């Protein structure tokens, strides 16, 4: 293996730093709501010796995912007993994801440029940066997906090695810890293995093994609680209002559109619906036309493989009748990243370096602009506003006796506000303050912090 030049190492380090800065600048602008409070409460319980077998509960399915996020946060909370333990938890996950992309790129992509492209996409794409600025268990989903996908790009002519098995096993394990959609990853690995007529039968097996190990704590929990999670799965399968027994073509078209949209959002393009269809299809056609040029023995893969990965996910989601937020599609990202990486690498091989540099420059500038706008133009209750309220109330109780406040807030915002004021020494006598969200511009409050208004009851 040739030694990596200085510019390669410098570029990788620079992209990692850029990706972390874009994700974690203005930490007080982060959302702090039910999911984040749940993670902190469970992490505190773990540090006090109250261990758990289950993680966050999923909304659509009456079941729990894995508890990895709780234990990860608990380790950090022991040394940093603050809400900012969440930020450090997410930063470690993001750092591991970036290092995983570098390792996978070096092992399964043919050129240094391909690895740089996927790391550049991770670092700058507003689509990915925005999702990572919301701290919860799906932050692990991208790493789980790339660990499951990239080993499949290896030429079937080459023997499978220990890193291949470890990658697939870890991907299968992390999938369920991140989100219940991560359970699709072993299924996708198995299907691609069958379609590729791969002789290395251990590849899908180790992916399933990782998923089974990840599910073991949940199985133990079910044995103790009348098969609660299994009942949730069966309820989803049997409820045709949630999971159709027939392909829902309207939903298929919707998921196809979202996939094409995500392909463009990955490179910072937000277009009208008609242009999204044209642009997304054009990217796929360019990928197919360029992908077979100058293939190497290490990377002699079927260019249909990423498209099959995407199509299978679209088909599965077409049976699912409930809403699918953006993070459901994170398992598509490895294929979408590969498509962009192959196109950019082939442009370089075809001596179209000027076009390549121009594309990267334009996309990077658009990405930085969108990231700044999303991080500074806020439409939600932020952590900073709530911390400022908490400090204000702590000062007020030192001045005069106050009862525990009354909340006039949406149900989604109540858990975080209650969490941040629960340790304040309230009195049984005295005035009672009312916390109002969202604050009205027509009312003169005793104090106001962004969307939060404080008035005397």
PDB file of C-alpha atoms in Angstrom, residues 196-439:
ATOM      1  CA  UNK A 196     -24.721 -10.725  -6.588  1.00  0.00           C
ATOM      2  CA  UNK A 197     -24.458 -14.530  -6.433  1.00  0.00           C
ATOM      3  CA  UNK A 198     -21.714 -14.107  -3.874  1.00  0.00           C
ATOM      4  CA  UNK A 199     -20.095 -17.312  -2.661  1.00  0.00           C
ATOM      5  CA  UNK A 200     -19.113 -15.866   0.713  1.00  0.00           C
ATOM      6  CA  UNK A 201     -22.181 -17.081   2.569  1.00  0.00           C
ATOM      7  CA  UNK A 202     -20.868 -15.786   5.912  1.00  0.00           C
ATOM      8  CA  UNK A 203     -21.446 -12.167   4.845  1.00  0.00           C
ATOM      9  CA  UNK A 204     -25.233 -12.080   5.415  1.00  0.00           C
ATOM     10  CA  UNK A 205     -24.896 -14.429   8.362  1.00  0.00           C
ATOM     11  CA  UNK A 206     -22.638 -12.086  10.346  1.00  0.00           C
ATOM     12  CA  UNK A 207     -24.966  -9.169   9.596  1.00  0.00           C
ATOM     13  CA  UNK A 208     -27.876 -11.106  11.093  1.00  0.00           C
ATOM     14  CA  UNK A 209     -25.649 -12.177  13.987  1.00  0.00           C
ATOM     15  CA  UNK A 210     -24.971  -8.525  14.823  1.00  0.00           C
ATOM     16  CA  UNK A 211     -28.699  -7.778  14.747  1.00  0.00           C
ATOM     17  CA  UNK A 212     -29.485 -10.769  16.980  1.00  0.00           C
ATOM     18  CA  UNK A 213     -26.903  -9.677  19.571  1.00  0.00           C
ATOM     19  CA  UNK A 214     -28.405  -6.181  19.463  1.00  0.00           C
ATOM     20  CA  UNK A 215     -31.871  -7.649  20.063  1.00  0.00           C
ATOM     21  CA  UNK A 216     -30.854  -9.858  23.008  1.00  0.00           C
ATOM     22  CA  UNK A 217     -31.529  -7.246  25.739  1.00  0.00           C
ATOM     23  CA  UNK A 218     -34.947  -6.606  24.206  1.00  0.00           C
ATOM     24  CA  UNK A 219     -35.633 -10.345  24.181  1.00  0.00           C
ATOM     25  CA  UNK A 220     -34.729 -10.582  27.863  1.00  0.00           C
ATOM     26  CA  UNK A 221     -37.027  -7.627  28.555  1.00  0.00           C
ATOM     27  CA  UNK A 222     -39.848  -9.352  26.670  1.00  0.00           C
ATOM     28  CA  UNK A 223     -39.400 -12.555  28.654  1.00  0.00           C
ATOM     29  CA  UNK A 224     -39.988 -10.508  31.806  1.00  0.00           C
ATOM     30  CA  UNK A 225     -42.855  -8.360  30.455  1.00  0.00           C
ATOM     31  CA  UNK A 226     -45.279 -10.648  28.603  1.00  0.00           C
ATOM     32  CA  UNK A 227     -43.611 -10.170  25.192  1.00  0.00           C
ATOM     33  CA  UNK A 228     -44.384  -6.453  25.067  1.00  0.00           C
ATOM     34  CA  UNK A 229     -42.182  -5.652  22.051  1.00  0.00           C
ATOM     35  CA  UNK A 230     -43.246  -8.714  20.084  1.00  0.00           C
ATOM     36  CA  UNK A 231     -46.869  -7.726  20.632  1.00  0.00           C
ATOM     37  CA  UNK A 232     -46.037  -4.283  19.247  1.00  0.00           C
ATOM     38  CA  UNK A 233     -44.564  -5.785  16.088  1.00  0.00           C
ATOM     39  CA  UNK A 234     -47.534  -8.109  15.606  1.00  0.00           C
ATOM     40  CA  UNK A 235     -49.902  -5.187  16.103  1.00  0.00           C
ATOM     41  CA  UNK A 236     -48.090  -3.251  13.364  1.00  0.00           C
ATOM     42  CA  UNK A 237     -48.190  -6.185  10.955  1.00  0.00           C
ATOM     43  CA  UNK A 238     -51.865  -6.925  11.553  1.00  0.00           C
ATOM     44  CA  UNK A 239     -53.028  -3.297  11.371  1.00  0.00           C
ATOM     45  CA  UNK A 240     -53.644  -2.572   7.683  1.00  0.00           C
ATOM     46  CA  UNK A 241     -54.033   1.128   8.454  1.00  0.00           C
ATOM     47  CA  UNK A 242     -50.322   1.103   9.329  1.00  0.00           C
ATOM     48  CA  UNK A 243     -48.853  -1.673   7.210  1.00  0.00           C
ATOM     49  CA  UNK A 244     -50.599  -2.612   3.979  1.00  0.00           C
ATOM     50  CA  UNK A 245     -50.587  -6.170   2.681  1.00  0.00           C
ATOM     51  CA  UNK A 246     -50.490  -4.861  -0.852  1.00  0.00           C
ATOM     52  CA  UNK A 247     -48.094  -2.506  -2.600  1.00  0.00           C
ATOM     53  CA  UNK A 248     -49.401   1.026  -2.240  1.00  0.00           C
ATOM     54  CA  UNK A 249     -48.521   2.617  -5.563  1.00  0.00           C
ATOM     55  CA  UNK A 250     -49.264   6.141  -4.387  1.00  0.00           C
ATOM     56  CA  UNK A 251     -46.818   5.626  -1.540  1.00  0.00           C
ATOM     57  CA  UNK A 252     -44.299   4.040  -3.921  1.00  0.00           C
ATOM     58  CA  UNK A 253     -44.336   7.205  -6.033  1.00  0.00           C
ATOM     59  CA  UNK A 254     -43.939   9.335  -2.919  1.00  0.00           C
ATOM     60  CA  UNK A 255     -40.944   7.340  -1.657  1.00  0.00           C
ATOM     61  CA  UNK A 256     -39.353   7.377  -5.110  1.00  0.00           C
ATOM     62  CA  UNK A 257     -39.684  11.150  -5.190  1.00  0.00           C
ATOM     63  CA  UNK A 258     -38.214  11.486  -1.674  1.00  0.00           C
ATOM     64  CA  UNK A 259     -35.252   9.333  -2.743  1.00  0.00           C
ATOM     65  CA  UNK A 260     -34.547  11.512  -5.779  1.00  0.00           C
ATOM     66  CA  UNK A 261     -34.986  14.583  -3.592  1.00  0.00           C
ATOM     67  CA  UNK A 262     -32.504  13.220  -1.043  1.00  0.00           C
ATOM     68  CA  UNK A 263     -29.992  12.576  -3.825  1.00  0.00           C
ATOM     69  CA  UNK A 264     -30.119  16.263  -4.708  1.00  0.00           C
ATOM     70  CA  UNK A 265     -30.308  17.469  -1.094  1.00  0.00           C
ATOM     71  CA  UNK A 266     -27.094  15.560  -0.469  1.00  0.00           C
ATOM     72  CA  UNK A 267     -25.393  18.003  -2.838  1.00  0.00           C
ATOM     73  CA  UNK A 268     -27.298  21.006  -1.437  1.00  0.00           C
ATOM     74  CA  UNK A 269     -29.897  21.291  -4.210  1.00  0.00           C
ATOM     75  CA  UNK A 270     -33.487  22.127  -3.232  1.00  0.00           C
ATOM     76  CA  UNK A 271     -35.591  22.242  -6.395  1.00  0.00           C
ATOM     77  CA  UNK A 272     -39.238  22.308  -7.388  1.00  0.00           C
ATOM     78  CA  UNK A 273     -40.955  18.871  -7.628  1.00  0.00           C
ATOM     79  CA  UNK A 274     -40.688  18.668 -11.421  1.00  0.00           C
ATOM     80  CA  UNK A 275     -37.023  19.702 -11.441  1.00  0.00           C
ATOM     81  CA  UNK A 276     -36.342  17.280  -8.589  1.00  0.00           C
ATOM     82  CA  UNK A 277     -37.638  14.375 -10.679  1.00  0.00           C
ATOM     83  CA  UNK A 278     -35.612  15.454 -13.701  1.00  0.00           C
ATOM     84  CA  UNK A 279     -32.465  16.244 -11.713  1.00  0.00           C
ATOM     85  CA  UNK A 280     -32.561  13.066  -9.623  1.00  0.00           C
ATOM     86  CA  UNK A 281     -33.124  10.878 -12.683  1.00  0.00           C
ATOM     87  CA  UNK A 282     -30.330  12.690 -14.522  1.00  0.00           C
ATOM     88  CA  UNK A 283     -27.876  12.017 -11.680  1.00  0.00           C
ATOM     89  CA  UNK A 284     -28.735   8.297 -11.811  1.00  0.00           C
ATOM     90  CA  UNK A 285     -28.291   8.175 -15.593  1.00  0.00           C
ATOM     91  CA  UNK A 286     -24.916   9.937 -15.387  1.00  0.00           C
ATOM     92  CA  UNK A 287     -23.876   7.466 -12.691  1.00  0.00           C
ATOM     93  CA  UNK A 288     -24.831   4.457 -14.836  1.00  0.00           C
ATOM     94  CA  UNK A 289     -23.071   5.823 -17.910  1.00  0.00           C
ATOM     95  CA  UNK A 290     -19.840   6.648 -16.064  1.00  0.00           C
ATOM     96  CA  UNK A 291     -19.658   3.825 -13.530  1.00  0.00           C
ATOM     97  CA  UNK A 292     -18.289   1.153 -15.880  1.00  0.00           C
ATOM     98  CA  UNK A 293     -15.404   3.286 -17.106  1.00  0.00           C
ATOM     99  CA  UNK A 294     -11.964   2.127 -15.941  1.00  0.00           C
ATOM    100  CA  UNK A 295     -13.133  -0.207 -13.200  1.00  0.00           C
ATOM    101  CA  UNK A 296     -10.421  -1.695 -11.030  1.00  0.00           C
ATOM    102  CA  UNK A 297     -10.198  -5.281  -9.801  1.00  0.00           C
ATOM    103  CA  UNK A 298     -10.844  -4.070  -6.252  1.00  0.00           C
ATOM    104  CA  UNK A 299     -13.894  -2.056  -7.271  1.00  0.00           C
ATOM    105  CA  UNK A 300     -15.351  -4.148 -10.084  1.00  0.00           C
ATOM    106  CA  UNK A 301     -18.883  -3.873  -8.787  1.00  0.00           C
ATOM    107  CA  UNK A 302     -22.261  -3.961 -10.472  1.00  0.00           C
ATOM    108  CA  UNK A 303     -23.380  -0.333 -10.901  1.00  0.00           C
ATOM    109  CA  UNK A 304     -26.941  -1.497 -10.346  1.00  0.00           C
ATOM    110  CA  UNK A 305     -26.061  -2.428  -6.752  1.00  0.00           C
ATOM    111  CA  UNK A 306     -26.637   1.055  -5.250  1.00  0.00           C
ATOM    112  CA  UNK A 307     -29.833   1.406  -7.280  1.00  0.00           C
ATOM    113  CA  UNK A 308     -31.097  -1.975  -6.062  1.00  0.00           C
ATOM    114  CA  UNK A 309     -30.359  -0.942  -2.470  1.00  0.00           C
ATOM    115  CA  UNK A 310     -32.442   2.202  -2.983  1.00  0.00           C
ATOM    116  CA  UNK A 311     -35.255   0.407  -4.808  1.00  0.00           C
ATOM    117  CA  UNK A 312     -35.681  -2.236  -2.111  1.00  0.00           C
ATOM    118  CA  UNK A 313     -36.006   0.439   0.576  1.00  0.00           C
ATOM    119  CA  UNK A 314     -38.574   2.273  -1.558  1.00  0.00           C
ATOM    120  CA  UNK A 315     -40.574  -0.941  -2.033  1.00  0.00           C
ATOM    121  CA  UNK A 316     -40.548  -1.780   1.676  1.00  0.00           C
ATOM    122  CA  UNK A 317     -41.634   1.726   2.652  1.00  0.00           C
ATOM    123  CA  UNK A 318     -44.404   1.583   0.034  1.00  0.00           C
ATOM    124  CA  UNK A 319     -46.209  -0.930   2.277  1.00  0.00           C
ATOM    125  CA  UNK A 320     -45.888   1.390   5.269  1.00  0.00           C
ATOM    126  CA  UNK A 321     -48.804   3.813   5.544  1.00  0.00           C
ATOM    127  CA  UNK A 322     -47.622   6.011   8.401  1.00  0.00           C
ATOM    128  CA  UNK A 323     -45.484   9.148   7.885  1.00  0.00           C
ATOM    129  CA  UNK A 324     -41.781   8.588   7.216  1.00  0.00           C
ATOM    130  CA  UNK A 325     -39.667  11.530   8.454  1.00  0.00           C
ATOM    131  CA  UNK A 326     -36.301  12.348   6.901  1.00  0.00           C
ATOM    132  CA  UNK A 327     -34.268  10.172   9.255  1.00  0.00           C
ATOM    133  CA  UNK A 328     -36.095   7.040   8.023  1.00  0.00           C
ATOM    134  CA  UNK A 329     -34.170   7.469   4.777  1.00  0.00           C
ATOM    135  CA  UNK A 330     -30.723   7.578   6.373  1.00  0.00           C
ATOM    136  CA  UNK A 331     -30.266   3.917   5.449  1.00  0.00           C
ATOM    137  CA  UNK A 332     -30.349   5.056   1.798  1.00  0.00           C
ATOM    138  CA  UNK A 333     -27.440   7.446   2.253  1.00  0.00           C
ATOM    139  CA  UNK A 334     -24.571   4.979   1.579  1.00  0.00           C
ATOM    140  CA  UNK A 335     -25.957   4.272  -1.895  1.00  0.00           C
ATOM    141  CA  UNK A 336     -26.595   7.966  -2.576  1.00  0.00           C
ATOM    142  CA  UNK A 337     -23.069   8.834  -1.401  1.00  0.00           C
ATOM    143  CA  UNK A 338     -21.593   6.137  -3.631  1.00  0.00           C
ATOM    144  CA  UNK A 339     -23.432   7.504  -6.662  1.00  0.00           C
ATOM    145  CA  UNK A 340     -21.975  10.986  -6.111  1.00  0.00           C
ATOM    146  CA  UNK A 341     -18.490   9.618  -5.316  1.00  0.00           C
ATOM    147  CA  UNK A 342     -18.404   7.524  -8.500  1.00  0.00           C
ATOM    148  CA  UNK A 343     -19.544  10.448 -10.673  1.00  0.00           C
ATOM    149  CA  UNK A 344     -16.941  12.811  -9.230  1.00  0.00           C
ATOM    150  CA  UNK A 345     -14.169  10.207  -9.460  1.00  0.00           C
ATOM    151  CA  UNK A 346     -14.973   9.457 -13.093  1.00  0.00           C
ATOM    152  CA  UNK A 347     -14.968  13.160 -13.952  1.00  0.00           C
ATOM    153  CA  UNK A 348     -11.443  13.317 -12.550  1.00  0.00           C
ATOM    154  CA  UNK A 349     -10.403  10.244 -14.547  1.00  0.00           C
ATOM    155  CA  UNK A 350     -11.808  11.801 -17.718  1.00  0.00           C
ATOM    156  CA  UNK A 351      -9.522  14.837 -17.185  1.00  0.00           C
ATOM    157  CA  UNK A 352     -12.536  17.041 -16.423  1.00  0.00           C
ATOM    158  CA  UNK A 353     -10.850  18.362 -13.300  1.00  0.00           C
ATOM    159  CA  UNK A 354     -11.947  21.955 -13.936  1.00  0.00           C
ATOM    160  CA  UNK A 355     -15.604  20.899 -13.999  1.00  0.00           C
ATOM    161  CA  UNK A 356     -15.060  18.808 -10.867  1.00  0.00           C
ATOM    162  CA  UNK A 357     -13.425  21.656  -8.941  1.00  0.00           C
ATOM    163  CA  UNK A 358     -16.159  24.039 -10.077  1.00  0.00           C
ATOM    164  CA  UNK A 359     -18.889  21.638  -8.913  1.00  0.00           C
ATOM    165  CA  UNK A 360     -17.271  21.084  -5.523  1.00  0.00           C
ATOM    166  CA  UNK A 361     -16.766  24.833  -5.026  1.00  0.00           C
ATOM    167  CA  UNK A 362     -20.350  25.753  -5.936  1.00  0.00           C
ATOM    168  CA  UNK A 363     -21.874  22.943  -3.859  1.00  0.00           C
ATOM    169  CA  UNK A 364     -19.656  23.775  -0.876  1.00  0.00           C
ATOM    170  CA  UNK A 365     -20.651  27.450  -0.959  1.00  0.00           C
ATOM    171  CA  UNK A 366     -24.346  26.554  -1.178  1.00  0.00           C
ATOM    172  CA  UNK A 367     -23.920  24.058   1.664  1.00  0.00           C
ATOM    173  CA  UNK A 368     -22.207  26.557   3.964  1.00  0.00           C
ATOM    174  CA  UNK A 369     -24.904  29.145   3.271  1.00  0.00           C
ATOM    175  CA  UNK A 370     -27.739  26.698   3.974  1.00  0.00           C
ATOM    176  CA  UNK A 371     -26.060  25.376   7.118  1.00  0.00           C
ATOM    177  CA  UNK A 372     -25.659  28.896   8.482  1.00  0.00           C
ATOM    178  CA  UNK A 373     -29.279  29.793   7.727  1.00  0.00           C
ATOM    179  CA  UNK A 374     -30.631  26.644   9.361  1.00  0.00           C
ATOM    180  CA  UNK A 375     -28.504  27.065  12.478  1.00  0.00           C
ATOM    181  CA  UNK A 376     -29.312  30.741  13.038  1.00  0.00           C
ATOM    182  CA  UNK A 377     -32.910  31.130  11.805  1.00  0.00           C
ATOM    183  CA  UNK A 378     -34.769  29.205  14.478  1.00  0.00           C
ATOM    184  CA  UNK A 379     -38.447  28.376  14.684  1.00  0.00           C
ATOM    185  CA  UNK A 380     -38.397  26.137  17.727  1.00  0.00           C
ATOM    186  CA  UNK A 381     -37.827  26.394  21.456  1.00  0.00           C
ATOM    187  CA  UNK A 382     -34.068  26.222  21.955  1.00  0.00           C
ATOM    188  CA  UNK A 383     -31.881  24.894  24.720  1.00  0.00           C
ATOM    189  CA  UNK A 384     -30.436  28.383  25.268  1.00  0.00           C
ATOM    190  CA  UNK A 385     -33.855  29.949  25.859  1.00  0.00           C
ATOM    191  CA  UNK A 386     -34.737  27.281  28.394  1.00  0.00           C
ATOM    192  CA  UNK A 387     -31.404  27.548  30.227  1.00  0.00           C
ATOM    193  CA  UNK A 388     -31.812  31.326  30.433  1.00  0.00           C
ATOM    194  CA  UNK A 389     -35.279  30.811  31.928  1.00  0.00           C
ATOM    195  CA  UNK A 390     -33.869  28.346  34.465  1.00  0.00           C
ATOM    196  CA  UNK A 391     -31.154  30.783  35.576  1.00  0.00           C
ATOM    197  CA  UNK A 392     -33.724  33.588  35.822  1.00  0.00           C
ATOM    198  CA  UNK A 393     -36.000  31.498  38.056  1.00  0.00           C
ATOM    199  CA  UNK A 394     -33.063  30.490  40.255  1.00  0.00           C
ATOM    200  CA  UNK A 395     -32.311  34.177  40.837  1.00  0.00           C
ATOM    201  CA  UNK A 396     -35.966  35.002  41.490  1.00  0.00           C
ATOM    202  CA  UNK A 397     -36.388  32.406  44.250  1.00  0.00           C
ATOM    203  CA  UNK A 398     -33.431  33.988  46.052  1.00  0.00           C
ATOM    204  CA  UNK A 399     -35.221  37.343  46.025  1.00  0.00           C
ATOM    205  CA  UNK A 400     -38.755  36.299  47.023  1.00  0.00           C
ATOM    206  CA  UNK A 401     -40.678  33.108  47.825  1.00  0.00           C
ATOM    207  CA  UNK A 402     -42.172  31.476  44.742  1.00  0.00           C
ATOM    208  CA  UNK A 403     -44.394  28.481  44.215  1.00  0.00           C
ATOM    209  CA  UNK A 404     -43.619  25.956  41.494  1.00  0.00           C
ATOM    210  CA  UNK A 405     -44.589  27.575  38.175  1.00  0.00           C
ATOM    211  CA  UNK A 406     -47.637  26.799  36.090  1.00  0.00           C
ATOM    212  CA  UNK A 407     -47.056  25.950  32.433  1.00  0.00           C
ATOM    213  CA  UNK A 408     -49.094  27.178  29.483  1.00  0.00           C
ATOM    214  CA  UNK A 409     -47.011  25.420  26.853  1.00  0.00           C
ATOM    215  CA  UNK A 410     -47.491  22.799  24.124  1.00  0.00           C
ATOM    216  CA  UNK A 411     -47.255  19.251  25.453  1.00  0.00           C
ATOM    217  CA  UNK A 412     -44.094  18.648  23.405  1.00  0.00           C
ATOM    218  CA  UNK A 413     -42.250  21.467  25.222  1.00  0.00           C
ATOM    219  CA  UNK A 414     -43.408  20.702  28.747  1.00  0.00           C
ATOM    220  CA  UNK A 415     -40.960  17.836  29.628  1.00  0.00           C
ATOM    221  CA  UNK A 416     -37.833  19.895  28.943  1.00  0.00           C
ATOM    222  CA  UNK A 417     -39.068  22.941  30.855  1.00  0.00           C
ATOM    223  CA  UNK A 418     -40.050  20.792  33.823  1.00  0.00           C
ATOM    224  CA  UNK A 419     -36.652  19.068  33.717  1.00  0.00           C
ATOM    225  CA  UNK A 420     -34.724  22.337  33.908  1.00  0.00           C
ATOM    226  CA  UNK A 421     -36.742  23.803  36.812  1.00  0.00           C
ATOM    227  CA  UNK A 422     -37.306  20.663  38.903  1.00  0.00           C
ATOM    228  CA  UNK A 423     -34.299  21.247  41.203  1.00  0.00           C
ATOM    229  CA  UNK A 424     -35.163  24.864  42.020  1.00  0.00           C
ATOM    230  CA  UNK A 425     -36.161  25.228  45.736  1.00  0.00           C
ATOM    231  CA  UNK A 426     -39.817  26.213  45.352  1.00  0.00           C
ATOM    232  CA  UNK A 427     -41.872  27.308  48.367  1.00  0.00           C
ATOM    233  CA  UNK A 428     -45.379  26.288  49.397  1.00  0.00           C
ATOM    234  CA  UNK A 429     -46.292  29.960  49.903  1.00  0.00           C
ATOM    235  CA  UNK A 430     -45.664  32.961  47.718  1.00  0.00           C
ATOM    236  CA  UNK A 431     -46.392  34.108  44.201  1.00  0.00           C
ATOM    237  CA  UNK A 432     -46.758  31.699  41.327  1.00  0.00           C
ATOM    238  CA  UNK A 433     -45.204  32.414  37.963  1.00  0.00           C
ATOM    239  CA  UNK A 434     -46.731  31.267  34.694  1.00  0.00           C
ATOM    240  CA  UNK A 435     -44.454  30.014  31.899  1.00  0.00           C
ATOM    241  CA  UNK A 436     -46.000  30.724  28.494  1.00  0.00           C
ATOM    242  CA  UNK A 437     -44.895  29.251  25.136  1.00  0.00           C
ATOM    243  CA  UNK A 438     -45.109  30.723  22.593  1.00  0.00           C
ATOM    244  CA  UNK A 439     -44.954  34.205  24.036  1.00  0.00           C
TER     245      UNK A 439
END
